[in-house]
PDB file of C-alpha atoms in Angstrom:
ATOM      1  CA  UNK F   1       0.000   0.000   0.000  1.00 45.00           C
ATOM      2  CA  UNK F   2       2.636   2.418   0.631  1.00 45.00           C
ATOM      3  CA  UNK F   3       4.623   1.937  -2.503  1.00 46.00           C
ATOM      4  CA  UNK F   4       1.387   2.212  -4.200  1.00 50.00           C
ATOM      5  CA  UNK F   5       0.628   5.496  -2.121  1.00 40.00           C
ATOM      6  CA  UNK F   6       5.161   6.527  -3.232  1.00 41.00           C
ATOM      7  CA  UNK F   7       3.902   6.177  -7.016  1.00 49.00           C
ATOM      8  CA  UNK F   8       0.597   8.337  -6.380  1.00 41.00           C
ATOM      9  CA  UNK F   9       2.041  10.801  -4.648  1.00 40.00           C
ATOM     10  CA  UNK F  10       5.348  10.838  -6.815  1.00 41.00           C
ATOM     11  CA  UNK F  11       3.107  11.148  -9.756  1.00 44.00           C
ATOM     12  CA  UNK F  12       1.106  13.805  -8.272  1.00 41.00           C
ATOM     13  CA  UNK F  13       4.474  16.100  -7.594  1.00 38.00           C
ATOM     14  CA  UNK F  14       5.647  15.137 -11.276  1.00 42.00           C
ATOM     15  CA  UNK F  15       2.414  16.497 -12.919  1.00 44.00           C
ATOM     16  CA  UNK F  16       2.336  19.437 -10.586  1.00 48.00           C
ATOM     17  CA  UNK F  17       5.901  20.403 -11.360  1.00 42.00           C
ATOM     18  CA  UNK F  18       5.254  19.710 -15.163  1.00 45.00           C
ATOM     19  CA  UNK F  19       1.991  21.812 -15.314  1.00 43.00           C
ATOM     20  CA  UNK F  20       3.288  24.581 -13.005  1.00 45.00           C
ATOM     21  CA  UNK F  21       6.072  24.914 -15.235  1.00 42.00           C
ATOM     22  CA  UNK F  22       4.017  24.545 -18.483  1.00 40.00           C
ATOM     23  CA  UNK F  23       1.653  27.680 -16.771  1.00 41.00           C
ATOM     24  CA  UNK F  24       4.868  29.603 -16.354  1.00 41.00           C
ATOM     25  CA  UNK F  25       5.813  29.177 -19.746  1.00 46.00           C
ATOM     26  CA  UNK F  26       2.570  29.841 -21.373  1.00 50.00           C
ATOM     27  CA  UNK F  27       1.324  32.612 -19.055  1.00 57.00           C
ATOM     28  CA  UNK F  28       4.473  34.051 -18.108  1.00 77.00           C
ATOM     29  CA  UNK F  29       6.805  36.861 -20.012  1.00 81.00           C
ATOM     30  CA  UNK F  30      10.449  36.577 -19.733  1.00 90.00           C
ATOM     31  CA  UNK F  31      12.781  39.491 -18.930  1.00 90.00           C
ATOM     32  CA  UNK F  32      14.096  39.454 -22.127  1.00 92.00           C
ATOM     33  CA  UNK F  33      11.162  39.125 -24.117  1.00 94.00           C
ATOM     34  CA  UNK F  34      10.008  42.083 -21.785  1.00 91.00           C
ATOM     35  CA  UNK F  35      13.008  44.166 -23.078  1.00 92.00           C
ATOM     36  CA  UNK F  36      13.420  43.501 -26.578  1.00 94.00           C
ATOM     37  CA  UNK F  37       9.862  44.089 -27.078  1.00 94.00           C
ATOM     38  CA  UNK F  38      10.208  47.352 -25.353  1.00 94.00           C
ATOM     39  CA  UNK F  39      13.266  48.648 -27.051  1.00 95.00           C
ATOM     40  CA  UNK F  40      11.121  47.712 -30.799  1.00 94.00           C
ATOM     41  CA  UNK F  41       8.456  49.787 -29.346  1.00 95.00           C
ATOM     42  CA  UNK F  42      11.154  52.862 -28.808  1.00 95.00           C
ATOM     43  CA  UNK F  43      12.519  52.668 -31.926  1.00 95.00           C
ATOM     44  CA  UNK F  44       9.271  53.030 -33.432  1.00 95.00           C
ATOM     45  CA  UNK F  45       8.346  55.765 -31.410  1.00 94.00           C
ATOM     46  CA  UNK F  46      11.794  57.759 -32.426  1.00 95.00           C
ATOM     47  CA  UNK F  47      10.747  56.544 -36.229  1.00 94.00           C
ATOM     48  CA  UNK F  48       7.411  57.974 -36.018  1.00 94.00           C
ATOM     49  CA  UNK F  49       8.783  60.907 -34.397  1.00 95.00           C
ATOM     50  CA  UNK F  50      11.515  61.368 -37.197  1.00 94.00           C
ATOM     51  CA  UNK F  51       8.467  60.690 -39.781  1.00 93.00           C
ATOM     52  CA  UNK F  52       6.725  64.389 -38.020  1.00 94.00           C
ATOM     53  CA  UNK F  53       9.730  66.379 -37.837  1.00 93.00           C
ATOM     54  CA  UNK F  54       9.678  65.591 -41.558  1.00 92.00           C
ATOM     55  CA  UNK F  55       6.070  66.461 -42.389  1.00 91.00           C
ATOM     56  CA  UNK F  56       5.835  69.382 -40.213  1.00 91.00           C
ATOM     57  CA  UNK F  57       8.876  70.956 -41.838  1.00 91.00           C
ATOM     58  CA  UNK F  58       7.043  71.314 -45.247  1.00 88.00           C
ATOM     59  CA  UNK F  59       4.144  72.791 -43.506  1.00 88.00           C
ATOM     60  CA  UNK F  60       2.049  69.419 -43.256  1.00 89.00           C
ATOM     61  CA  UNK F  61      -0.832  69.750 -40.459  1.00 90.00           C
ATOM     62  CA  UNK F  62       0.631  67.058 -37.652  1.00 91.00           C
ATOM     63  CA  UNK F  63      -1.089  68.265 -34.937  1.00 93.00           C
ATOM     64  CA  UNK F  64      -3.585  64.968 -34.833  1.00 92.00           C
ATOM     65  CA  UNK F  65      -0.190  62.720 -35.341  1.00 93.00           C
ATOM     66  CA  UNK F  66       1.620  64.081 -32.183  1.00 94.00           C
ATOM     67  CA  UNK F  67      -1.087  64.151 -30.202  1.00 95.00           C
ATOM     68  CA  UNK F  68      -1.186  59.977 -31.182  1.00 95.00           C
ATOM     69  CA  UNK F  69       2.375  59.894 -30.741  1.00 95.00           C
ATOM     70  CA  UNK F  70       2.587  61.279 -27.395  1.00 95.00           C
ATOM     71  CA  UNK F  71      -0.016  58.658 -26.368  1.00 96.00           C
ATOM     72  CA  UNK F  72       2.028  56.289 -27.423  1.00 95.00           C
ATOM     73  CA  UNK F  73       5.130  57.557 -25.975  1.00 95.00           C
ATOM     74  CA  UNK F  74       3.152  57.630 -22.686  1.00 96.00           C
ATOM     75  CA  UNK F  75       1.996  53.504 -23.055  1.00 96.00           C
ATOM     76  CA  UNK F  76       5.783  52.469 -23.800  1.00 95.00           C
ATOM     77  CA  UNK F  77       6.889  54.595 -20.214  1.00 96.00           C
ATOM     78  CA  UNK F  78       4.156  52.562 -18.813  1.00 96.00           C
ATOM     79  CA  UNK F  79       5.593  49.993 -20.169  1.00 95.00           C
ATOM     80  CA  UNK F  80       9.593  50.721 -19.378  1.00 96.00           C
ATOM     81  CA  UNK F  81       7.819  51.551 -15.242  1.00 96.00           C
ATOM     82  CA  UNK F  82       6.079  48.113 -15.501  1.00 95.00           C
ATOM     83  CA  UNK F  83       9.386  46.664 -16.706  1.00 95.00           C
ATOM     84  CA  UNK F  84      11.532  48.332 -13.881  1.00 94.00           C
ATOM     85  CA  UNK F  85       8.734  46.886 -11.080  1.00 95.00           C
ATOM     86  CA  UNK F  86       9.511  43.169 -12.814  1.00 94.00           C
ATOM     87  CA  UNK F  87       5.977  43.217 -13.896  1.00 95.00           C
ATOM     88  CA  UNK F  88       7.255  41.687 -17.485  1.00 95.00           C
ATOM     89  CA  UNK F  89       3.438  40.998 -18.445  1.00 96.00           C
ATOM     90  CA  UNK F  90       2.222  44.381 -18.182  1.00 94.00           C
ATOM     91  CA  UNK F  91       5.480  45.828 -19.852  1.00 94.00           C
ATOM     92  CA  UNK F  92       4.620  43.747 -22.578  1.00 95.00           C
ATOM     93  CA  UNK F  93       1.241  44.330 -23.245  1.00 95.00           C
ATOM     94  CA  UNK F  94       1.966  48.623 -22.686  1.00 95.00           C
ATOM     95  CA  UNK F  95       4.656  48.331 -25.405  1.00 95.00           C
ATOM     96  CA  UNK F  96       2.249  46.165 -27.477  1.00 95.00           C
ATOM     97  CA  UNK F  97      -0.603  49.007 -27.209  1.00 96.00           C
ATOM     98  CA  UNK F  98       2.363  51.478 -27.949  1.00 95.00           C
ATOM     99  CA  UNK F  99       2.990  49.402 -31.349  1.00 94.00           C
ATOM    100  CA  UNK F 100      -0.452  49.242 -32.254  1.00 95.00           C
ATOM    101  CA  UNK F 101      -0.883  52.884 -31.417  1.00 94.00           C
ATOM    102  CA  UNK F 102       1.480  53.551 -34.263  1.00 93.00           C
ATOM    103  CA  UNK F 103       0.574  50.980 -36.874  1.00 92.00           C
ATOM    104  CA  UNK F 104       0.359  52.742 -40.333  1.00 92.00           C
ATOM    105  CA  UNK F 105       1.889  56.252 -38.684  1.00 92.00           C
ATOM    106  CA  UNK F 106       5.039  56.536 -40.554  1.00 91.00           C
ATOM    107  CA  UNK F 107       2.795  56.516 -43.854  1.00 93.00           C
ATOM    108  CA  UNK F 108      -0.049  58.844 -42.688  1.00 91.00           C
ATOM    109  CA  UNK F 109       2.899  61.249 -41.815  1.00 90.00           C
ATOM    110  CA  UNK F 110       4.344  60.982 -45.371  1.00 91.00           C
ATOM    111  CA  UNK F 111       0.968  61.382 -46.698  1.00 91.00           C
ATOM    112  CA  UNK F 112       0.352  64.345 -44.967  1.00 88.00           C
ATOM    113  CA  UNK F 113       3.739  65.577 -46.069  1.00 88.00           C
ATOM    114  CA  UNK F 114       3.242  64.917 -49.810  1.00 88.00           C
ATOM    115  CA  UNK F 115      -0.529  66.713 -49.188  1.00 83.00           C
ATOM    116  CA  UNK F 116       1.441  69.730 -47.457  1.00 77.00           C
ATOM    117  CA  UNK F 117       3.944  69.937 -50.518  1.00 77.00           C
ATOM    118  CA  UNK F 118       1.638  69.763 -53.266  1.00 77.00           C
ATOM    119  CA  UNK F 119      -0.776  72.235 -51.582  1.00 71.00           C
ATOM    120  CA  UNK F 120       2.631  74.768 -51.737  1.00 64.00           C
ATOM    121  CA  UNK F 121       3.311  73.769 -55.592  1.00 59.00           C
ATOM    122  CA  UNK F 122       0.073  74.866 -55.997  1.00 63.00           C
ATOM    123  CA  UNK F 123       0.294  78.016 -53.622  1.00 61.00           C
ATOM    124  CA  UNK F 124       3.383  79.168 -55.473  1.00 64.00           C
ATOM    125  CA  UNK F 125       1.789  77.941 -58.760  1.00 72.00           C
ATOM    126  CA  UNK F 126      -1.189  80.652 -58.561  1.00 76.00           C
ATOM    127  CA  UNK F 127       1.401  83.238 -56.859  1.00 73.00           C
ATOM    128  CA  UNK F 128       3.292  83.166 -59.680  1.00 73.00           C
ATOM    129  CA  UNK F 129      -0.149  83.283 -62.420  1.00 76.00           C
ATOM    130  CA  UNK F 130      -1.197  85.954 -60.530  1.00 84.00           C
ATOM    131  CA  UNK F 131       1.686  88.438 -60.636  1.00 83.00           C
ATOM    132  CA  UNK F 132       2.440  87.299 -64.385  1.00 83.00           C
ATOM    133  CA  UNK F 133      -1.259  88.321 -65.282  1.00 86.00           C
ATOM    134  CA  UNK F 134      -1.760  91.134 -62.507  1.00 87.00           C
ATOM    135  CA  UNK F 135       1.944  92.603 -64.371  1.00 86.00           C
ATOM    136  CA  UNK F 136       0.500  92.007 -68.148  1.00 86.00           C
ATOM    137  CA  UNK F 137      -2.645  93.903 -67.546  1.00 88.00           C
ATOM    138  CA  UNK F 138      -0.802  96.697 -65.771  1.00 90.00           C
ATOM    139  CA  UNK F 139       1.739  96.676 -69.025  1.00 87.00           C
ATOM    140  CA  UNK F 140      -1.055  96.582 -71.112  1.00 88.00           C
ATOM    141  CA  UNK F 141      -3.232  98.792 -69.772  1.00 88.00           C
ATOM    142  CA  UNK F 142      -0.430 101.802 -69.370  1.00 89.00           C
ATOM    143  CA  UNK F 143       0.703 101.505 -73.228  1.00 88.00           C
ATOM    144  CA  UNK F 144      -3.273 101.661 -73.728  1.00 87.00           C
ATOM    145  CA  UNK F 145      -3.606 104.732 -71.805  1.00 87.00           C
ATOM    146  CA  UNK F 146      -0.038 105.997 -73.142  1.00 89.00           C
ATOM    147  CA  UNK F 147      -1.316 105.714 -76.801  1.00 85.00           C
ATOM    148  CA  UNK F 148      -4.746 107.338 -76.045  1.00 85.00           C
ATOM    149  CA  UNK F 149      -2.750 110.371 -74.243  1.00 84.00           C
ATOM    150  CA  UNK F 150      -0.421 110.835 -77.260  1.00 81.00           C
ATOM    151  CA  UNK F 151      -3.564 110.298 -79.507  1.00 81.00           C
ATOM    152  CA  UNK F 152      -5.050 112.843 -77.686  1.00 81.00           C
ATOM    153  CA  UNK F 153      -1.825 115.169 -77.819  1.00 81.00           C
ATOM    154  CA  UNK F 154      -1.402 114.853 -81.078  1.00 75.00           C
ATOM    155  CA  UNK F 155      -4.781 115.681 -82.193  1.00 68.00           C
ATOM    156  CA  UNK F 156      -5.185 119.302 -80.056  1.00 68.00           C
ATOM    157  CA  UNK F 157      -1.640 119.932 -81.513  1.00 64.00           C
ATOM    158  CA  UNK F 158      -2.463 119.419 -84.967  1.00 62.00           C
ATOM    159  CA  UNK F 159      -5.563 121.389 -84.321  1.00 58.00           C
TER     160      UNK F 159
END
């Protein structure tokens, strides 16, 4: 009975042990999963943040994208304070949110620079119509006048 009861119970510890280990594995985030997640999720953040500084130097409207990035940069110090605590989970999922935060940014910001440039072309474009016609009709419009003065000189002088 006892050796029966040895196997039972040694069986018992063995599945225990197995499982418990198995849970830890499954459920549990390593330190350096933790980390190199993180640092991913800061280098995207400094990408995105490169993409702005790009678009807002042609004059793009990225007042909607920094307010997103922030956000994001606020999640991934969640993230680097859950990491410091040894909370690996929670770093995990903040620097996940922070990565899904930013999904697609880098091209919104380039589309918003591309909008930004071609909105100046255009700008300058009609700038540039506008003096070359505002100029002609001034041109125009003084040898008009010039011709009907000297017309009109010429004809009391004759007189």
């Amino acid at each position: 009975m006892r050796s029966r009861f040895n196997r039972v119970f040694f069986f018992a510890v063995l599945v225990s042990v197995v499982v418990g280990c198995s849970v830890d594995a499954v459920l549990g985030v390593s330190e350096e999963e933790a980390s190199t997640v993180l640092a991913a999720a800061e280098v995207n953040v400094v990408v995105c943040y490169s993409a702005v500084a790009e678009a807002d130097e042609v004059g793009a409207n990225v007042t909607a994208l920094l307010t997103r990035l922030g956000e994001a940069g606020e999640l991934l110090s969640l993230g680097e304070l859950a990491f410091s605590e040894g909370d690996y989970d929670s770093a995990l999922t903040y620097a996940g949110q922070s990565q899904e935060m930013l999904s697609g940014f880098v091209d919104e910001a380039h589309d918003l620079e591309e909008l930004a440039f071609n909105e100046h072309y255009w700008s300058f474009t009609t700038d540039v119509l506008i003096f070359v016609v505002g100029t002609s009709v001034i041109v125009v419009g003084s040898i008009i006048v010039w011709l009907l003065l000297k017309k009109r000189t010429l004809g009391s002088v004759s007189k």
